[in-house]
Coordinates of C-alpha atoms in Angstrom, one line a residue:
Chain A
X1 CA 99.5 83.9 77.8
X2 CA 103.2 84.6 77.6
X3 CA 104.8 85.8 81.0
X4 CA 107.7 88.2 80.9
X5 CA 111.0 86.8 79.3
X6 CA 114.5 87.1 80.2
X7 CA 117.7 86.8 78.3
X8 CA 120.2 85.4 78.5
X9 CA 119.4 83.1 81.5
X10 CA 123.4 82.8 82.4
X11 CA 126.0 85.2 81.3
X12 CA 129.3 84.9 83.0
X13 CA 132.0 87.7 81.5
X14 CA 135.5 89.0 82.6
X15 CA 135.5 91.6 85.0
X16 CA 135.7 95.1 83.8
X17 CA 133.7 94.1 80.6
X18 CA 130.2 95.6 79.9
X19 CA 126.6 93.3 79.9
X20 CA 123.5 93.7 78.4
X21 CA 120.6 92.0 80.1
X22 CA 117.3 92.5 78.1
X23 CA 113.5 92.0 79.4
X24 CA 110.2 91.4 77.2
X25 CA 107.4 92.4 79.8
X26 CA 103.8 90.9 79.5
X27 CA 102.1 92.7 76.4
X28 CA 100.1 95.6 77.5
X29 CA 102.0 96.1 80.8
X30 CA 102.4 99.6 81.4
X31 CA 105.2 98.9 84.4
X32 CA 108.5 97.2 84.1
X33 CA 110.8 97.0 87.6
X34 CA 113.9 95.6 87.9
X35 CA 115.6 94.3 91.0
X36 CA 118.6 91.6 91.4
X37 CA 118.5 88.9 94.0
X38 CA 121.7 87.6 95.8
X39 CA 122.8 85.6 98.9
X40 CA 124.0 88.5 100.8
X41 CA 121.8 91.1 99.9
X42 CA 118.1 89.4 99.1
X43 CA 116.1 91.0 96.8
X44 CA 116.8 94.3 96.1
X45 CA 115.2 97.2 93.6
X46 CA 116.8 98.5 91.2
X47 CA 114.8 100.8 88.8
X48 CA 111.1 101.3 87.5
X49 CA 109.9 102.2 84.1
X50 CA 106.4 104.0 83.7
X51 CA 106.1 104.2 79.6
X52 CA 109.5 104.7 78.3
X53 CA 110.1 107.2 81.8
X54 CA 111.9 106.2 84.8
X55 CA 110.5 108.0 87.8
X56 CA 111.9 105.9 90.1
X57 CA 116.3 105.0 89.5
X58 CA 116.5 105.0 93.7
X59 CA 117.6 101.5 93.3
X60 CA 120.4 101.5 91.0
X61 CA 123.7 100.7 93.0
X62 CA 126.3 102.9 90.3
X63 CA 126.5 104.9 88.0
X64 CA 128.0 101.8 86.0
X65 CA 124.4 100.6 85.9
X66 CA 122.1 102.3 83.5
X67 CA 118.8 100.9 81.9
X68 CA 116.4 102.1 79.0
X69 CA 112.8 101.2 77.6
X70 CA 111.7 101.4 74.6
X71 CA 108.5 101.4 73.0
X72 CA 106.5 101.1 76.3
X73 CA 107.9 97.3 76.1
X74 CA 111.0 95.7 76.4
X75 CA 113.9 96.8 78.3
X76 CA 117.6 97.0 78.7
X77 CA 119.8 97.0 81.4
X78 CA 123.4 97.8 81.0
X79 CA 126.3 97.1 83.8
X80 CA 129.6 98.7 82.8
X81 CA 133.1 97.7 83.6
X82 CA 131.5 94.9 85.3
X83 CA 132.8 93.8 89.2
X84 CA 132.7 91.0 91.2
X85 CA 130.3 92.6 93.6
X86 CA 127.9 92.5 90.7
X87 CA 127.7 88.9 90.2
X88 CA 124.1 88.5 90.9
X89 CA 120.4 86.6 89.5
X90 CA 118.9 90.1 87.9
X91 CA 115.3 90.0 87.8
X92 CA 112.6 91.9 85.5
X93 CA 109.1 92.3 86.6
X94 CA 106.1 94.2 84.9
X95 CA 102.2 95.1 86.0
X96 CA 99.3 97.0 84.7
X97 CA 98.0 99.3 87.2
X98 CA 98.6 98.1 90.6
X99 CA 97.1 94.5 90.6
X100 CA 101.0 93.1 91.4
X101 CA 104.4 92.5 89.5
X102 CA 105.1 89.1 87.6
X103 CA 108.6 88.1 87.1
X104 CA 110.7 86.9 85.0
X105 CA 113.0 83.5 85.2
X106 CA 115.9 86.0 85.8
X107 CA 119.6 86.0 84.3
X108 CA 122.3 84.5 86.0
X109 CA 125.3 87.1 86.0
X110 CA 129.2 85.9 86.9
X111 CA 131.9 88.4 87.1
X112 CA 135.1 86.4 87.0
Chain B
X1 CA 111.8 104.0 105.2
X2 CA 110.1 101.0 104.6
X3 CA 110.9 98.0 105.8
X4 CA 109.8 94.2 106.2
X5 CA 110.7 92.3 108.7
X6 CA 110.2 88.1 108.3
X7 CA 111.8 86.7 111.7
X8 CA 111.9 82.9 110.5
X9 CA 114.7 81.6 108.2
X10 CA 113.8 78.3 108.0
X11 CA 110.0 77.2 108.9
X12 CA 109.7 72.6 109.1
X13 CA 106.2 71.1 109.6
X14 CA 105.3 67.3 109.4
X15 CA 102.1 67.0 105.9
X16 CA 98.7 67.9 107.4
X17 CA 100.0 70.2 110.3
X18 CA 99.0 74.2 110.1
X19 CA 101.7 77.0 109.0
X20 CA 101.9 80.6 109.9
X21 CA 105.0 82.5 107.8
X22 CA 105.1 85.2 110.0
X23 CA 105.9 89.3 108.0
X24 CA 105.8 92.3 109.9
X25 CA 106.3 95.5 108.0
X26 CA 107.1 99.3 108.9
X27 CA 105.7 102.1 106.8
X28 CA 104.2 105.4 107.5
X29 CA 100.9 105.5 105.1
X30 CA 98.7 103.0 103.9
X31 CA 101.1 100.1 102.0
X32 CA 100.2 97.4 99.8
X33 CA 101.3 93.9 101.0
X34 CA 102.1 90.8 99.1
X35 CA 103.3 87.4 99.5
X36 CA 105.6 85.7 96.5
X37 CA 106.6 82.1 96.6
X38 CA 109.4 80.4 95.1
X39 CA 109.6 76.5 94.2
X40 CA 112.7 75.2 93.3
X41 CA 114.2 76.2 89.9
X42 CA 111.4 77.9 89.0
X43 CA 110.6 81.8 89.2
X44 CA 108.9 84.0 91.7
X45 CA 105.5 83.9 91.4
X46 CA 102.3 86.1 93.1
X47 CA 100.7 83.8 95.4
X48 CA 98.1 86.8 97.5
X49 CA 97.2 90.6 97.7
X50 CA 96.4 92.1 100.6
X51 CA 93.5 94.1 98.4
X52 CA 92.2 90.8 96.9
X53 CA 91.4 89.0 100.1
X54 CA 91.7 85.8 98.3
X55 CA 92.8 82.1 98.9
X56 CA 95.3 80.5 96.6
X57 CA 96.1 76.9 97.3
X58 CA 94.4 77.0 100.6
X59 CA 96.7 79.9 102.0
X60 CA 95.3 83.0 103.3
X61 CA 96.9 86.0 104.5
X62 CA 95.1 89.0 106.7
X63 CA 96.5 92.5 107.0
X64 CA 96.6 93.6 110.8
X65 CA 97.5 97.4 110.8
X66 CA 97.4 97.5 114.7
X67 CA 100.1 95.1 114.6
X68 CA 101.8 96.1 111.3
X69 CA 101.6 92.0 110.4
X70 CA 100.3 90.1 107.3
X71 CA 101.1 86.9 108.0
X72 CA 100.8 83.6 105.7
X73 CA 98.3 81.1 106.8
X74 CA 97.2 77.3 105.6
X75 CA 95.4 75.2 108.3
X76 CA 96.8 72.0 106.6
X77 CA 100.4 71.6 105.0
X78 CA 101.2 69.9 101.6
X79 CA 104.9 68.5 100.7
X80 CA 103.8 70.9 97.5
X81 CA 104.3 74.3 99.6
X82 CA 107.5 73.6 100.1
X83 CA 109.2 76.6 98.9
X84 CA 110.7 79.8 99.7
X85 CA 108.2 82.5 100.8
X86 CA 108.8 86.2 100.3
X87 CA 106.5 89.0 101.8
X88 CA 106.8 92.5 100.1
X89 CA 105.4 95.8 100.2
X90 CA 104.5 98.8 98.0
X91 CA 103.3 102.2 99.1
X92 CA 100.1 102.1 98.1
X93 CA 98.0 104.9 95.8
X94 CA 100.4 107.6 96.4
X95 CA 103.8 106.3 97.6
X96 CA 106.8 104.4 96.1
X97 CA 105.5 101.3 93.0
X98 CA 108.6 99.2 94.2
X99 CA 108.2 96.3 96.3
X100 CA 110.8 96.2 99.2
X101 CA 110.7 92.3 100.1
X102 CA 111.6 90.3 103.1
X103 CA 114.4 87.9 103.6
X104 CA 112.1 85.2 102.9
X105 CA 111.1 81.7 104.7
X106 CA 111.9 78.5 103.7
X107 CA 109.6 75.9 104.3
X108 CA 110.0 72.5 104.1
X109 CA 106.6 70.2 104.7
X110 CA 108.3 67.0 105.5
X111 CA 106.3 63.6 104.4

């Protein structure tokens, strides 16, 4: 079947503009995670989505990061007045139950 | 806090010879393990569960909690498993759904 889907797969943007980077989990996946990967840093969590509910935000590095789900399904994750420090690959991954996360191909962010 | 520790940043073997991608991890409960893999240009992907006990393209991976270790195991490399190996943890029934990963191992299986 369809794995989870990312778009867009590279967005580069001025600094100090705002990005929308969107996530279609696999269909009937209750849990959507996101986490973005970079040299310095690894891979790093950013925010889990139970339903529509976020019980866990531990990960998010700013209050210029924000995210929402809707529907139980996809999801939207919003970086405002975007920085250099956030150039990144941001990763979306969902599950049902515990039985592991599957990821998405990723977007590609660049903060000129 | 929970932690996982992989050691090796770069892991070469010669086709046919046996791996080990070594993970240690530190957690205070009962965690969930995992091991990803990455191939070039393509996305991370599940390769094992601790729970599942299961081979997937001939590697295998044990959880040691007396040594807080689950490292990767294939008695006989393929220039195929080169890639980028992450291990990762979860807590487990009660604790934290997140995986906190590793800084991953490349290996490269040379002809």
């Amino acid at each position: 079947g369809a794995g989870v889907s990312q778009s867009p797969s590279n967005k580069v943007t001025e600094k100090g503009k705002d990005v929308e980077l969107r996530c279609d989990p696999i269909s009937g996946h209750t849990a959507l995670y996101w986490y973005r990967q970079s040299l310095g840093q690894g891979l790093e969590f950013l925010i889990y989505f139970q339903g529509n509910s976020a019980p866990d935000k531990s990960g998010l590095p700013s209050d210029r990061f924000s995210a929402e789900r809707t529907g139980g399904s996809v999801s939207t994750l919003t970086i405002q007045r975007t920085q250099q420090e956030d150039s990144a690959v941001y990763l979306c991954a969902s599950s049902f139950e515990r039985l592991g996360q599957y990821f998405g191909p990723g977007t590609r962010l660049l903060v000129l | 806090a929970q932690r996982v520790t992989q050691p090796e940043k770069l892991l070469s073997v010669f086709k046919g010879a046996p791996v080990e991608l070594k993970c240690n991890y530190s957690y205070s409960g009962s965690p969930e393990l995992f091991w990803y893999v990455q191939y070039s240009r393509q996305r991370l992907q599940l390769l094992l569960r601790h729970i599942s006990r299961e081979s997937i393209k001939g590697f295998t991976a044990d959880l040691n909690k007396g040594e807080t270790s689950f490292h990767l195991k294939k008695p006989f490399a393929q220039e195929e498993d080169s890639a980028m190996y992450y291990c990762a943890l979860s807590g487990g029934d009660t604790g934290r759904r997140a995986l906190t990963f590793g800084s991953g191992t490349r290996l490269q299986v040379q002809p």
